[in-house]
């Protein structure tokens, strides 16, 4: 649509060409041609890209992978301390399993986020905005859970050993573990908010690439 007038003027005679170019160079014709350029460009931009789903699935894998890494580290680190403490105080083993339980909850955060993000990926109409948002949501939950798992593992290992020698430290250890667990919860809340808002904000930004 943008090259039609120039080709038409080039094929005419000299006098007709001058008249043709004078019409094209008028301000009204320039605005019309600019609108044609904009509409042609918008038609190209509005096509959804199949590669946008890559970012969505990376968000799914990031959420469950990093959350499980944090849960695994927290469980292993706390388990080492519980095992060492249980040799001398076997009566306190069950009471000292709280860090292991709290570390396992981090994996559930990643599982919930991964399932929700996976259900929101609709390939033919999946925009780049939604893909970036879901990647951000997955990384937010996964890395927050990883940080919480590191904190729970270190505190749990030292806490159960100290609790075996001084039972009065039990309440303090629990409070520290709760605040460490809250880090993963903060990431879960933000990740779910980002994932839910991406549906309303990212809908209608592009047309389906599916051939009909």
mmCIF file of C-alpha atoms in Angstrom:
data_model
loop_
_atom_site.group_PDB
_atom_site.id
_atom_site.type_symbol
_atom_site.label_atom_id
_atom_site.label_comp_id
_atom_site.label_asym_id
_atom_site.label_seq_id
_atom_site.Cartn_x
_atom_site.Cartn_y
_atom_site.Cartn_z
ATOM 1 C CA UNK A 1 0.000 0.000 0.000
ATOM 2 C CA UNK A 2 2.883 2.397 0.660
ATOM 3 C CA UNK A 3 4.736 1.760 -2.631
ATOM 4 C CA UNK A 4 1.721 2.021 -4.952
ATOM 5 C CA UNK A 5 1.743 5.830 -5.561
ATOM 6 C CA UNK A 6 5.474 6.033 -6.297
ATOM 7 C CA UNK A 7 5.322 3.183 -8.815
ATOM 8 C CA UNK A 8 2.293 4.719 -10.491
ATOM 9 C CA UNK A 9 4.002 8.117 -10.895
ATOM 10 C CA UNK A 10 7.156 6.534 -12.305
ATOM 11 C CA UNK A 11 5.258 4.881 -15.165
ATOM 12 C CA UNK A 12 3.547 8.076 -16.383
ATOM 13 C CA UNK A 13 4.750 10.783 -18.788
ATOM 14 C CA UNK A 14 6.845 13.763 -17.623
ATOM 15 C CA UNK A 15 3.974 16.261 -17.325
ATOM 16 C CA UNK A 16 1.699 13.691 -15.758
ATOM 17 C CA UNK A 17 4.506 12.648 -13.411
ATOM 18 C CA UNK A 18 4.929 16.192 -12.085
ATOM 19 C CA UNK A 19 1.227 16.434 -11.393
ATOM 20 C CA UNK A 20 1.218 13.027 -9.762
ATOM 21 C CA UNK A 21 4.114 13.816 -7.409
ATOM 22 C CA UNK A 22 2.603 17.167 -6.466
ATOM 23 C CA UNK A 23 -0.523 15.364 -5.337
ATOM 24 C CA UNK A 24 1.437 12.834 -3.318
ATOM 25 C CA UNK A 25 3.552 15.524 -1.634
ATOM 26 C CA UNK A 26 0.552 17.401 -0.302
ATOM 27 C CA UNK A 27 0.149 17.319 3.518
ATOM 28 C CA UNK A 28 -3.124 15.403 3.292
ATOM 29 C CA UNK A 29 -1.577 12.618 1.244
ATOM 30 C CA UNK A 30 1.398 12.369 3.610
ATOM 31 C CA UNK A 31 -0.930 11.834 6.563
ATOM 32 C CA UNK A 32 -2.833 9.211 4.612
ATOM 33 C CA UNK A 33 0.377 7.395 3.693
ATOM 34 C CA UNK A 34 1.544 7.559 7.313
ATOM 35 C CA UNK A 35 -1.692 5.971 8.442
ATOM 36 C CA UNK A 36 -1.199 3.215 5.871
ATOM 37 C CA UNK A 37 2.329 2.594 7.173
ATOM 38 C CA UNK A 38 1.059 2.441 10.740
ATOM 39 C CA UNK A 39 -1.754 0.035 9.879
ATOM 40 C CA UNK A 40 0.588 -2.219 7.903
ATOM 41 C CA UNK A 41 3.090 -2.264 10.772
ATOM 42 C CA UNK A 42 0.437 -2.941 13.359
ATOM 43 C CA UNK A 43 -0.779 -5.923 11.353
ATOM 44 C CA UNK A 44 2.707 -7.440 11.618
ATOM 45 C CA UNK A 45 3.039 -6.689 15.355
ATOM 46 C CA UNK A 46 -0.350 -8.132 16.232
ATOM 47 C CA UNK A 47 0.651 -11.650 15.144
ATOM 48 C CA UNK A 48 1.427 -13.819 18.184
ATOM 49 C CA UNK A 49 4.813 -15.522 18.157
ATOM 50 C CA UNK A 50 5.001 -19.256 18.930
ATOM 51 C CA UNK A 51 8.343 -18.620 20.647
ATOM 52 C CA UNK A 52 6.546 -16.671 23.403
ATOM 53 C CA UNK A 53 5.559 -19.990 24.942
ATOM 54 C CA UNK A 54 9.238 -20.656 25.619
ATOM 55 C CA UNK A 55 9.309 -17.960 28.286
ATOM 56 C CA UNK A 56 6.124 -19.287 29.874
ATOM 57 C CA UNK A 57 7.468 -22.815 30.158
ATOM 58 C CA UNK A 58 10.763 -21.461 31.490
ATOM 59 C CA UNK A 59 8.733 -19.816 34.241
ATOM 60 C CA UNK A 60 7.061 -23.161 34.997
ATOM 61 C CA UNK A 61 10.369 -25.005 35.213
ATOM 62 C CA UNK A 62 12.081 -22.211 37.168
ATOM 63 C CA UNK A 63 9.370 -22.174 39.837
ATOM 64 C CA UNK A 64 9.470 -25.903 40.584
ATOM 65 C CA UNK A 65 13.219 -26.321 40.058
ATOM 66 C CA UNK A 66 14.503 -23.542 42.326
ATOM 67 C CA UNK A 67 11.838 -24.233 44.958
ATOM 68 C CA UNK A 68 12.853 -27.890 45.088
ATOM 69 C CA UNK A 69 16.498 -26.892 45.354
ATOM 70 C CA UNK A 70 15.697 -24.787 48.397
ATOM 71 C CA UNK A 71 13.550 -27.532 49.922
ATOM 72 C CA UNK A 72 16.245 -30.144 49.315
ATOM 73 C CA UNK A 73 18.985 -28.045 50.873
ATOM 74 C CA UNK A 74 16.857 -27.158 53.890
ATOM 75 C CA UNK A 75 15.876 -30.788 54.432
ATOM 76 C CA UNK A 76 19.414 -32.129 54.035
ATOM 77 C CA UNK A 77 21.074 -29.479 56.177
ATOM 78 C CA UNK A 78 18.510 -29.807 58.970
ATOM 79 C CA UNK A 79 18.580 -33.592 58.712
ATOM 80 C CA UNK A 80 22.297 -33.653 59.356
ATOM 81 C CA UNK A 81 21.846 -31.669 62.551
ATOM 82 C CA UNK A 82 18.904 -33.803 63.691
ATOM 83 C CA UNK A 83 20.847 -36.998 63.104
ATOM 84 C CA UNK A 84 23.831 -35.750 65.060
ATOM 85 C CA UNK A 85 21.645 -34.508 67.884
ATOM 86 C CA UNK A 86 19.596 -37.708 67.979
ATOM 87 C CA UNK A 87 22.583 -39.788 68.999
ATOM 88 C CA UNK A 88 22.712 -38.090 72.401
ATOM 89 C CA UNK A 89 19.064 -36.993 72.740
ATOM 90 C CA UNK A 90 16.818 -39.433 70.860
ATOM 91 C CA UNK A 91 13.797 -38.184 72.816
ATOM 92 C CA UNK A 92 13.987 -34.803 71.019
ATOM 93 C CA UNK A 93 14.128 -36.084 67.450
ATOM 94 C CA UNK A 94 10.400 -35.730 66.723
ATOM 95 C CA UNK A 95 10.330 -32.267 68.238
ATOM 96 C CA UNK A 96 13.261 -31.214 66.065
ATOM 97 C CA UNK A 97 11.609 -32.182 62.776
ATOM 98 C CA UNK A 98 9.996 -28.765 62.424
ATOM 99 C CA UNK A 99 12.780 -27.370 60.148
ATOM 100 C CA UNK A 100 12.361 -30.365 57.833
ATOM 101 C CA UNK A 101 8.603 -29.792 57.569
ATOM 102 C CA UNK A 102 9.046 -26.092 56.893
ATOM 103 C CA UNK A 103 11.619 -26.810 54.204
ATOM 104 C CA UNK A 104 9.265 -29.273 52.523
ATOM 105 C CA UNK A 105 6.550 -26.613 52.301
ATOM 106 C CA UNK A 106 8.824 -24.616 49.985
ATOM 107 C CA UNK A 107 8.541 -27.346 47.383
ATOM 108 C CA UNK A 108 4.751 -27.051 47.578
ATOM 109 C CA UNK A 109 5.044 -23.334 46.770
ATOM 110 C CA UNK A 110 6.888 -24.171 43.584
ATOM 111 C CA UNK A 111 4.460 -26.947 42.706
ATOM 112 C CA UNK A 112 1.428 -24.673 43.081
ATOM 113 C CA UNK A 113 3.007 -21.945 40.973
ATOM 114 C CA UNK A 114 4.109 -24.350 38.236
ATOM 115 C CA UNK A 115 0.645 -25.878 37.920
ATOM 116 C CA UNK A 116 -1.049 -22.462 37.765
ATOM 117 C CA UNK A 117 1.388 -21.107 35.177
ATOM 118 C CA UNK A 118 1.095 -24.221 33.036
ATOM 119 C CA UNK A 119 -2.679 -23.837 32.918
ATOM 120 C CA UNK A 120 -2.392 -20.253 31.663
ATOM 121 C CA UNK A 121 -0.277 -21.054 28.592
ATOM 122 C CA UNK A 122 -2.458 -21.049 25.467
ATOM 123 C CA UNK A 123 -0.096 -21.236 22.514
ATOM 124 C CA UNK A 124 -2.073 -19.766 19.555
ATOM 125 C CA UNK A 125 -3.015 -16.559 21.401
ATOM 126 C CA UNK A 126 -0.105 -16.434 23.865
ATOM 127 C CA UNK A 127 1.500 -12.972 23.728
ATOM 128 C CA UNK A 128 5.068 -12.013 24.568
ATOM 129 C CA UNK A 129 3.765 -9.927 27.480
ATOM 130 C CA UNK A 130 2.236 -13.024 29.054
ATOM 131 C CA UNK A 131 5.399 -15.035 28.465
ATOM 132 C CA UNK A 132 7.611 -12.467 30.159
ATOM 133 C CA UNK A 133 5.164 -12.100 33.052
ATOM 134 C CA UNK A 134 4.989 -15.853 33.646
ATOM 135 C CA UNK A 135 8.777 -16.113 33.504
ATOM 136 C CA UNK A 136 9.036 -13.344 36.091
ATOM 137 C CA UNK A 137 6.440 -15.048 38.287
ATOM 138 C CA UNK A 138 8.260 -18.385 38.145
ATOM 139 C CA UNK A 139 11.623 -16.839 38.945
ATOM 140 C CA UNK A 140 10.113 -14.827 41.800
ATOM 141 C CA UNK A 141 8.638 -17.881 43.497
ATOM 142 C CA UNK A 142 11.569 -20.171 42.754
ATOM 143 C CA UNK A 143 14.384 -17.905 43.875
ATOM 144 C CA UNK A 144 12.467 -16.730 46.953
ATOM 145 C CA UNK A 145 11.910 -20.347 47.958
ATOM 146 C CA UNK A 146 15.576 -21.105 47.328
ATOM 147 C CA UNK A 147 16.630 -18.266 49.629
ATOM 148 C CA UNK A 148 14.177 -19.427 52.288
ATOM 149 C CA UNK A 149 15.491 -22.982 52.022
ATOM 150 C CA UNK A 150 19.066 -21.845 52.543
ATOM 151 C CA UNK A 151 18.052 -19.915 55.650
ATOM 152 C CA UNK A 152 15.947 -22.768 57.054
ATOM 153 C CA UNK A 153 18.722 -25.290 56.511
ATOM 154 C CA UNK A 154 21.400 -23.267 58.264
ATOM 155 C CA UNK A 155 19.158 -22.202 61.140
ATOM 156 C CA UNK A 156 17.679 -25.672 61.525
ATOM 157 C CA UNK A 157 21.049 -27.362 61.677
ATOM 158 C CA UNK A 158 22.420 -25.060 64.338
ATOM 159 C CA UNK A 159 19.089 -24.693 66.116
ATOM 160 C CA UNK A 160 18.396 -28.360 66.807
ATOM 161 C CA UNK A 161 21.924 -28.866 68.116
ATOM 162 C CA UNK A 162 21.614 -25.879 70.434
ATOM 163 C CA UNK A 163 18.117 -26.904 71.498
ATOM 164 C CA UNK A 164 19.397 -30.292 72.612
ATOM 165 C CA UNK A 165 21.791 -28.576 75.012
ATOM 166 C CA UNK A 166 19.476 -25.737 76.073
ATOM 167 C CA UNK A 167 15.702 -26.417 75.698
ATOM 168 C CA UNK A 168 14.890 -22.759 76.348
ATOM 169 C CA UNK A 169 16.140 -21.939 72.849
ATOM 170 C CA UNK A 170 13.250 -23.800 71.217
ATOM 171 C CA UNK A 171 10.906 -20.792 70.967
ATOM 172 C CA UNK A 172 13.635 -18.571 69.552
ATOM 173 C CA UNK A 173 14.523 -21.195 66.949
ATOM 174 C CA UNK A 174 10.890 -21.470 65.856
ATOM 175 C CA UNK A 175 10.578 -17.706 65.462
ATOM 176 C CA UNK A 176 13.687 -17.580 63.294
ATOM 177 C CA UNK A 177 12.370 -20.409 61.137
ATOM 178 C CA UNK A 178 9.014 -18.674 60.732
ATOM 179 C CA UNK A 179 10.623 -15.491 59.446
ATOM 180 C CA UNK A 180 12.809 -17.535 57.104
ATOM 181 C CA UNK A 181 9.737 -19.353 55.788
ATOM 182 C CA UNK A 182 8.025 -15.998 55.246
ATOM 183 C CA UNK A 183 10.562 -15.185 52.525
ATOM 184 C CA UNK A 184 9.196 -17.967 50.366
ATOM 185 C CA UNK A 185 5.628 -16.920 51.162
ATOM 186 C CA UNK A 186 6.343 -13.358 50.031
ATOM 187 C CA UNK A 187 7.633 -14.674 46.724
ATOM 188 C CA UNK A 188 4.583 -16.902 46.304
ATOM 189 C CA UNK A 189 2.191 -13.990 46.827
ATOM 190 C CA UNK A 190 3.994 -11.711 44.383
ATOM 191 C CA UNK A 191 4.357 -14.477 41.802
ATOM 192 C CA UNK A 192 0.644 -15.312 41.875
ATOM 193 C CA UNK A 193 -0.294 -11.638 41.587
ATOM 194 C CA UNK A 194 1.972 -11.187 38.564
ATOM 195 C CA UNK A 195 0.668 -14.355 36.912
ATOM 196 C CA UNK A 196 -2.991 -13.439 37.450
ATOM 197 C CA UNK A 197 -2.580 -9.847 36.238
ATOM 198 C CA UNK A 198 -0.823 -11.026 33.061
ATOM 199 C CA UNK A 199 -4.068 -12.574 31.768
ATOM 200 C CA UNK A 200 -6.028 -9.339 31.843
ATOM 201 C CA UNK A 201 -3.195 -7.087 30.694
ATOM 202 C CA UNK A 202 -1.777 -9.403 28.055
ATOM 203 C CA UNK A 203 -5.039 -10.511 26.446
ATOM 204 C CA UNK A 204 -5.736 -9.149 22.976
ATOM 205 C CA UNK A 205 -2.228 -7.852 22.291
ATOM 206 C CA UNK A 206 -1.801 -10.163 19.308
ATOM 207 C CA UNK A 207 -3.833 -12.383 17.027
ATOM 208 C CA UNK A 208 -3.651 -16.156 16.793
ATOM 209 C CA UNK A 209 -0.874 -17.631 14.668
ATOM 210 C CA UNK A 210 -2.813 -20.843 14.146
ATOM 211 C CA UNK A 211 -3.631 -21.559 10.488
ATOM 212 C CA UNK A 212 -7.370 -21.983 9.908
#
